[in-house]
PDB file of C-alpha atoms in Angstrom:
ATOM      1  CA  MET A  95      47.677  -1.859  45.102  1.00 41.00           C
ATOM      2  CA  ALA A  96      45.954   1.906  45.540  1.00 44.00           C
ATOM      3  CA  SER A  97      44.895   3.471  42.365  1.00 43.00           C
ATOM      4  CA  VAL A  98      45.872   6.763  41.092  1.00 44.00           C
ATOM      5  CA  PRO A  99      43.300   9.178  40.029  1.00 46.00           C
ATOM      6  CA  SER A 100      43.374  10.280  36.595  1.00 43.00           C
ATOM      7  CA  ALA A 101      43.933  13.887  35.630  1.00 44.00           C
ATOM      8  CA  GLN A 102      40.426  14.396  34.495  1.00 47.00           C
ATOM      9  CA  SER A 103      38.707  13.015  37.732  1.00 44.00           C
ATOM     10  CA  ALA A 104      41.179  15.448  39.928  1.00 45.00           C
ATOM     11  CA  PRO A 105      39.171  18.458  40.584  1.00 48.00           C
ATOM     12  CA  ALA A 106      40.408  21.307  39.193  1.00 48.00           C
ATOM     13  CA  ALA A 107      42.412  24.026  41.268  1.00 59.00           C
ATOM     14  CA  ALA A 108      40.393  27.343  41.516  1.00 70.00           C
ATOM     15  CA  ALA A 109      42.400  30.221  40.211  1.00 73.00           C
ATOM     16  CA  PRO A 110      42.768  33.016  42.468  1.00 82.00           C
ATOM     17  CA  VAL A 111      40.676  35.716  42.702  1.00 91.00           C
ATOM     18  CA  VAL A 112      42.770  38.490  44.430  1.00 93.00           C
ATOM     19  CA  LEU A 113      46.886  38.951  44.014  1.00 93.00           C
ATOM     20  CA  GLU A 114      48.265  41.089  47.027  1.00 94.00           C
ATOM     21  CA  GLN A 115      51.716  42.330  46.960  1.00 92.00           C
ATOM     22  CA  GLU A 116      53.288  44.196  49.533  1.00 93.00           C
ATOM     23  CA  VAL A 117      55.995  46.770  48.765  1.00 92.00           C
ATOM     24  CA  LEU A 118      58.728  47.351  51.158  1.00 91.00           C
ATOM     25  CA  GLY A 119      59.169  51.406  51.994  1.00 92.00           C
ATOM     26  CA  SER A 120      61.987  52.905  53.821  1.00 93.00           C
ATOM     27  CA  ARG A 121      62.024  51.168  56.954  1.00 93.00           C
ATOM     28  CA  ARG A 122      65.077  49.010  55.814  1.00 92.00           C
ATOM     29  CA  LEU A 123      68.459  48.121  57.503  1.00 94.00           C
ATOM     30  CA  SER A 124      70.414  50.159  55.015  1.00 93.00           C
ATOM     31  CA  ASN A 125      68.492  53.113  55.935  1.00 95.00           C
ATOM     32  CA  VAL A 126      68.440  52.799  59.589  1.00 97.00           C
ATOM     33  CA  LEU A 127      72.560  52.604  59.233  1.00 98.00           C
ATOM     34  CA  VAL A 128      72.900  55.400  57.098  1.00 97.00           C
ATOM     35  CA  ALA A 129      71.047  57.430  59.813  1.00 98.00           C
ATOM     36  CA  ALA A 130      73.009  56.072  62.438  1.00 98.00           C
ATOM     37  CA  VAL A 131      76.093  57.088  60.853  1.00 98.00           C
ATOM     38  CA  VAL A 132      74.909  60.403  60.039  1.00 98.00           C
ATOM     39  CA  SER A 133      73.315  60.887  63.622  1.00 98.00           C
ATOM     40  CA  ALA A 134      77.165  59.896  65.113  1.00 98.00           C
ATOM     41  CA  GLY A 135      78.837  62.130  62.943  1.00 97.00           C
ATOM     42  CA  GLY A 136      76.890  65.100  63.721  1.00 98.00           C
ATOM     43  CA  ALA A 137      76.884  64.537  67.533  1.00 97.00           C
ATOM     44  CA  GLY A 138      80.720  64.349  66.794  1.00 96.00           C
ATOM     45  CA  PHE A 139      80.986  67.637  64.926  1.00 97.00           C
ATOM     46  CA  LEU A 140      78.998  69.574  67.399  1.00 97.00           C
ATOM     47  CA  LEU A 141      80.890  68.220  70.678  1.00 96.00           C
ATOM     48  CA  THR A 142      84.119  69.317  68.889  1.00 96.00           C
ATOM     49  CA  SER A 143      82.490  72.724  68.205  1.00 96.00           C
ATOM     50  CA  LEU A 144      81.548  72.908  72.103  1.00 96.00           C
ATOM     51  CA  SER A 145      85.064  71.638  73.029  1.00 95.00           C
ATOM     52  CA  SER A 146      86.451  74.643  71.262  1.00 95.00           C
ATOM     53  CA  TYR A 147      84.121  77.051  72.749  1.00 96.00           C
ATOM     54  CA  LEU A 148      84.523  76.238  76.276  1.00 95.00           C
ATOM     55  CA  GLY A 149      88.106  75.126  75.980  1.00 94.00           C
ATOM     56  CA  ARG A 150      87.529  71.627  77.668  1.00 94.00           C
ATOM     57  CA  ASP A 151      87.779  68.338  75.830  1.00 94.00           C
ATOM     58  CA  LEU A 152      84.437  66.446  75.632  1.00 94.00           C
ATOM     59  CA  LEU A 153      85.275  63.761  73.024  1.00 93.00           C
ATOM     60  CA  PRO A 154      87.459  61.007  74.552  1.00 90.00           C
ATOM     61  CA  ILE A 155      89.717  61.013  71.155  1.00 90.00           C
ATOM     62  CA  GLY A 156      91.684  63.748  69.714  1.00 89.00           C
ATOM     63  CA  HIS A 157      92.069  67.181  71.401  1.00 91.00           C
ATOM     64  CA  PRO A 158      89.371  69.558  70.061  1.00 91.00           C
ATOM     65  CA  ALA A 159      89.915  71.751  72.666  1.00 91.00           C
ATOM     66  CA  ALA A 160      93.096  72.983  70.968  1.00 92.00           C
ATOM     67  CA  LEU A 161      91.083  74.267  68.205  1.00 92.00           C
ATOM     68  CA  VAL A 162      90.188  78.053  67.692  1.00 93.00           C
ATOM     69  CA  TRP A 163      86.742  78.900  67.783  1.00 93.00           C
ATOM     70  CA  VAL A 164      86.429  81.207  64.886  1.00 90.00           C
ATOM     71  CA  PRO A 165      86.782  79.592  62.657  1.00 93.00           C
ATOM     72  CA  GLN A 166      87.423  76.101  63.001  1.00 94.00           C
ATOM     73  CA  GLY A 167      85.001  75.447  65.935  1.00 95.00           C
ATOM     74  CA  LEU A 168      82.123  77.491  64.423  1.00 96.00           C
ATOM     75  CA  VAL A 169      82.666  75.646  60.787  1.00 96.00           C
ATOM     76  CA  MET A 170      82.565  72.340  63.042  1.00 96.00           C
ATOM     77  CA  GLY A 171      79.249  73.436  64.498  1.00 97.00           C
ATOM     78  CA  LEU A 172      77.444  74.329  61.106  1.00 98.00           C
ATOM     79  CA  TYR A 173      78.469  70.868  60.172  1.00 98.00           C
ATOM     80  CA  GLY A 174      77.145  69.380  63.308  1.00 98.00           C
ATOM     81  CA  LEU A 175      73.847  71.236  62.596  1.00 98.00           C
ATOM     82  CA  ALA A 176      73.570  70.349  59.199  1.00 98.00           C
ATOM     83  CA  ALA A 177      74.325  66.381  59.843  1.00 98.00           C
ATOM     84  CA  ALA A 178      71.472  66.884  63.038  1.00 98.00           C
ATOM     85  CA  LEU A 179      68.790  68.111  60.466  1.00 98.00           C
ATOM     86  CA  LEU A 180      69.646  65.723  57.745  1.00 98.00           C
ATOM     87  CA  ALA A 181      69.666  63.024  60.601  1.00 98.00           C
ATOM     88  CA  THR A 182      66.048  64.026  61.637  1.00 98.00           C
ATOM     89  CA  TYR A 183      64.698  63.965  58.133  1.00 97.00           C
ATOM     90  CA  LEU A 184      66.185  60.521  57.730  1.00 97.00           C
ATOM     91  CA  TRP A 185      64.390  59.218  61.114  1.00 98.00           C
ATOM     92  CA  ALA A 186      61.553  60.873  60.140  1.00 97.00           C
ATOM     93  CA  VAL A 187      61.258  59.167  57.010  1.00 96.00           C
ATOM     94  CA  ILE A 188      62.169  55.840  58.415  1.00 97.00           C
ATOM     95  CA  GLY A 189      59.515  56.298  61.374  1.00 96.00           C
ATOM     96  CA  ILE A 190      56.945  57.024  58.716  1.00 96.00           C
ATOM     97  CA  ASP A 191      57.950  54.451  56.627  1.00 95.00           C
ATOM     98  CA  VAL A 192      57.496  56.264  53.308  1.00 94.00           C
ATOM     99  CA  GLY A 193      56.734  54.340  49.927  1.00 93.00           C
ATOM    100  CA  ALA A 194      55.448  51.492  52.241  1.00 95.00           C
ATOM    101  CA  GLY A 195      52.223  49.950  50.580  1.00 95.00           C
ATOM    102  CA  SER A 196      50.511  47.275  48.457  1.00 96.00           C
ATOM    103  CA  ASN A 197      49.735  46.590  44.964  1.00 95.00           C
ATOM    104  CA  ARG A 198      45.829  44.948  45.268  1.00 96.00           C
ATOM    105  CA  PHE A 199      44.845  43.155  41.900  1.00 96.00           C
ATOM    106  CA  ASP A 200      40.988  41.800  42.554  1.00 96.00           C
ATOM    107  CA  LYS A 201      39.667  40.043  39.494  1.00 94.00           C
ATOM    108  CA  ALA A 202      36.355  40.201  41.212  1.00 94.00           C
ATOM    109  CA  ALA A 203      35.816  44.127  41.224  1.00 95.00           C
ATOM    110  CA  GLY A 204      37.757  44.343  38.301  1.00 95.00           C
ATOM    111  CA  ARG A 205      40.328  46.584  39.381  1.00 96.00           C
ATOM    112  CA  LEU A 206      43.825  47.370  40.643  1.00 96.00           C
ATOM    113  CA  LEU A 207      44.292  49.429  44.039  1.00 97.00           C
ATOM    114  CA  VAL A 208      48.137  50.805  44.246  1.00 96.00           C
ATOM    115  CA  THR A 209      48.677  52.071  47.655  1.00 97.00           C
ATOM    116  CA  ARG A 210      51.832  53.890  48.948  1.00 96.00           C
ATOM    117  CA  ARG A 211      52.337  55.624  52.365  1.00 96.00           C
ATOM    118  CA  GLY A 212      53.712  59.710  51.638  1.00 93.00           C
ATOM    119  CA  PHE A 213      54.538  61.895  54.269  1.00 90.00           C
ATOM    120  CA  ARG A 214      51.465  63.442  55.364  1.00 90.00           C
ATOM    121  CA  GLN A 215      48.773  61.099  53.598  1.00 94.00           C
ATOM    122  CA  LEU A 216      48.042  57.618  52.047  1.00 96.00           C
ATOM    123  CA  ILE A 217      48.420  57.971  48.193  1.00 95.00           C
ATOM    124  CA  GLN A 218      45.980  55.629  46.196  1.00 96.00           C
ATOM    125  CA  VAL A 219      45.536  54.838  42.576  1.00 94.00           C
ATOM    126  CA  GLU A 220      43.061  53.133  41.275  1.00 95.00           C
ATOM    127  CA  THR A 221      42.963  51.440  37.454  1.00 95.00           C
ATOM    128  CA  PRO A 222      40.241  48.943  36.050  1.00 96.00           C
ATOM    129  CA  LEU A 223      41.984  45.731  35.017  1.00 95.00           C
ATOM    130  CA  LYS A 224      40.835  45.791  31.473  1.00 95.00           C
ATOM    131  CA  ASP A 225      42.872  48.776  30.955  1.00 95.00           C
ATOM    132  CA  ILE A 226      46.255  46.879  31.590  1.00 95.00           C
ATOM    133  CA  GLN A 227      48.222  46.061  28.464  1.00 95.00           C
ATOM    134  CA  ALA A 228      51.177  44.317  29.507  1.00 95.00           C
ATOM    135  CA  VAL A 229      53.423  44.072  32.450  1.00 95.00           C
ATOM    136  CA  LYS A 230      56.695  45.493  31.638  1.00 94.00           C
ATOM    137  CA  VAL A 231      60.238  44.391  33.141  1.00 92.00           C
ATOM    138  CA  GLU A 232      62.314  47.112  32.893  1.00 89.00           C
ATOM    139  CA  VAL A 233      66.273  46.351  33.606  1.00 88.00           C
ATOM    140  CA  ARG A 234      69.112  49.187  33.317  1.00 84.00           C
ATOM    141  CA  ASP A 235      72.477  48.727  34.652  1.00 82.00           C
ATOM    142  CA  GLY A 236      75.494  50.912  35.330  1.00 81.00           C
ATOM    143  CA  LEU A 237      76.223  53.921  37.125  1.00 82.00           C
ATOM    144  CA  ASN A 238      72.579  54.598  38.123  1.00 80.00           C
ATOM    145  CA  PRO A 239      70.818  50.640  37.841  1.00 80.00           C
ATOM    146  CA  ARG A 240      67.291  50.292  37.739  1.00 83.00           C
ATOM    147  CA  ARG A 241      65.428  47.268  37.918  1.00 88.00           C
ATOM    148  CA  ARG A 242      61.414  47.293  38.471  1.00 89.00           C
ATOM    149  CA  LEU A 243      58.177  45.926  37.513  1.00 92.00           C
ATOM    150  CA  ALA A 244      55.815  48.350  35.707  1.00 93.00           C
ATOM    151  CA  LEU A 245      52.426  47.928  34.138  1.00 95.00           C
ATOM    152  CA  ARG A 246      51.682  49.303  30.773  1.00 95.00           C
ATOM    153  CA  VAL A 247      48.069  51.107  31.337  1.00 94.00           C
ATOM    154  CA  GLN A 248      46.253  52.285  28.414  1.00 93.00           C
ATOM    155  CA  GLY A 249      45.890  55.979  28.013  1.00 91.00           C
ATOM    156  CA  ARG A 250      48.450  56.589  31.012  1.00 91.00           C
ATOM    157  CA  ARG A 251      52.302  56.489  31.548  1.00 92.00           C
ATOM    158  CA  ASP A 252      53.700  53.241  32.814  1.00 92.00           C
ATOM    159  CA  LEU A 253      52.569  52.460  36.451  1.00 93.00           C
ATOM    160  CA  PRO A 254      55.829  51.481  38.746  1.00 91.00           C
ATOM    161  CA  LEU A 255      54.852  48.692  41.032  1.00 91.00           C
ATOM    162  CA  THR A 256      58.148  47.888  43.024  1.00 87.00           C
ATOM    163  CA  ARG A 257      60.282  49.363  45.636  1.00 80.00           C
ATOM    164  CA  VAL A 258      62.627  52.297  45.169  1.00 76.00           C
ATOM    165  CA  GLY A 259      66.484  51.733  46.029  1.00 74.00           C
ATOM    166  CA  GLU A 260      67.962  48.886  46.692  1.00 72.00           C
ATOM    167  CA  PRO A 261      67.853  46.944  43.040  1.00 77.00           C
ATOM    168  CA  ILE A 262      65.901  43.679  43.101  1.00 84.00           C
ATOM    169  CA  PRO A 263      67.920  40.583  42.174  1.00 87.00           C
ATOM    170  CA  LEU A 264      66.991  39.439  38.398  1.00 88.00           C
ATOM    171  CA  VAL A 265      65.497  36.098  39.481  1.00 91.00           C
ATOM    172  CA  ASP A 266      63.061  37.457  41.789  1.00 90.00           C
ATOM    173  CA  LEU A 267      62.301  40.719  39.263  1.00 91.00           C
ATOM    174  CA  GLU A 268      61.393  37.876  36.099  1.00 91.00           C
ATOM    175  CA  ARG A 269      59.681  35.547  38.694  1.00 93.00           C
ATOM    176  CA  GLU A 270      57.343  38.106  39.767  1.00 92.00           C
ATOM    177  CA  GLY A 271      56.777  39.277  36.515  1.00 93.00           C
ATOM    178  CA  ALA A 272      55.753  36.304  34.654  1.00 94.00           C
ATOM    179  CA  GLU A 273      53.405  35.323  37.705  1.00 94.00           C
ATOM    180  CA  LEU A 274      51.713  38.882  37.657  1.00 94.00           C
ATOM    181  CA  ALA A 275      51.373  38.572  33.659  1.00 95.00           C
ATOM    182  CA  ARG A 276      50.238  35.154  34.268  1.00 95.00           C
ATOM    183  CA  PHE A 277      47.729  36.239  36.677  1.00 94.00           C
ATOM    184  CA  LEU A 278      46.352  38.987  34.645  1.00 94.00           C
ATOM    185  CA  GLY A 279      46.516  37.314  31.406  1.00 94.00           C
ATOM    186  CA  VAL A 280      48.841  40.021  29.952  1.00 95.00           C
ATOM    187  CA  PRO A 281      51.949  39.488  28.051  1.00 95.00           C
ATOM    188  CA  LEU A 282      55.041  40.146  29.348  1.00 94.00           C
ATOM    189  CA  GLU A 283      57.645  42.690  28.001  1.00 91.00           C
ATOM    190  CA  GLY A 284      61.252  43.232  28.232  1.00 83.00           C
ATOM    191  CA  VAL A 285      62.424  40.099  29.278  1.00 66.00           C
TER     192      VAL A 285
END
């Protein structure tokens, strides 16, 4: 008969010293789909405008050559130009992956390092762990929903930790908040 070790003889699990959370940036499927739709729509408007100007159908559907160049074809060209500029911006944001980064909680060094990728530079915020007073779970539903984790830091505004954009499911938000509060040894607020 095998013996089962008692709880006292089992080695205590070492508490983690570093907790690192990856934060998703703008390189998401929803953003890629929006950029693709804007690009296709802009190309359609530009081809419609060019068809109107040249008097030849450059699109396989409809008869854009039948449009009068001024004002219809010209306005279509302006819409196409605006869509092309917007698509360029969206693809640049996706390519750079703006907002991606990490939250690194290091108990050994006694600091929190929040990094995010911006347009031209890497943004870093460093805070001593002893200044963190609580982990906040913010949930606001309605027309502009918000679900995020933030840290209440002594002498500063709340420091958001989660990604911007798509709301995080409540179960995941509460689990991440509880895990972080347990790791830091601070209370969890807003649940």
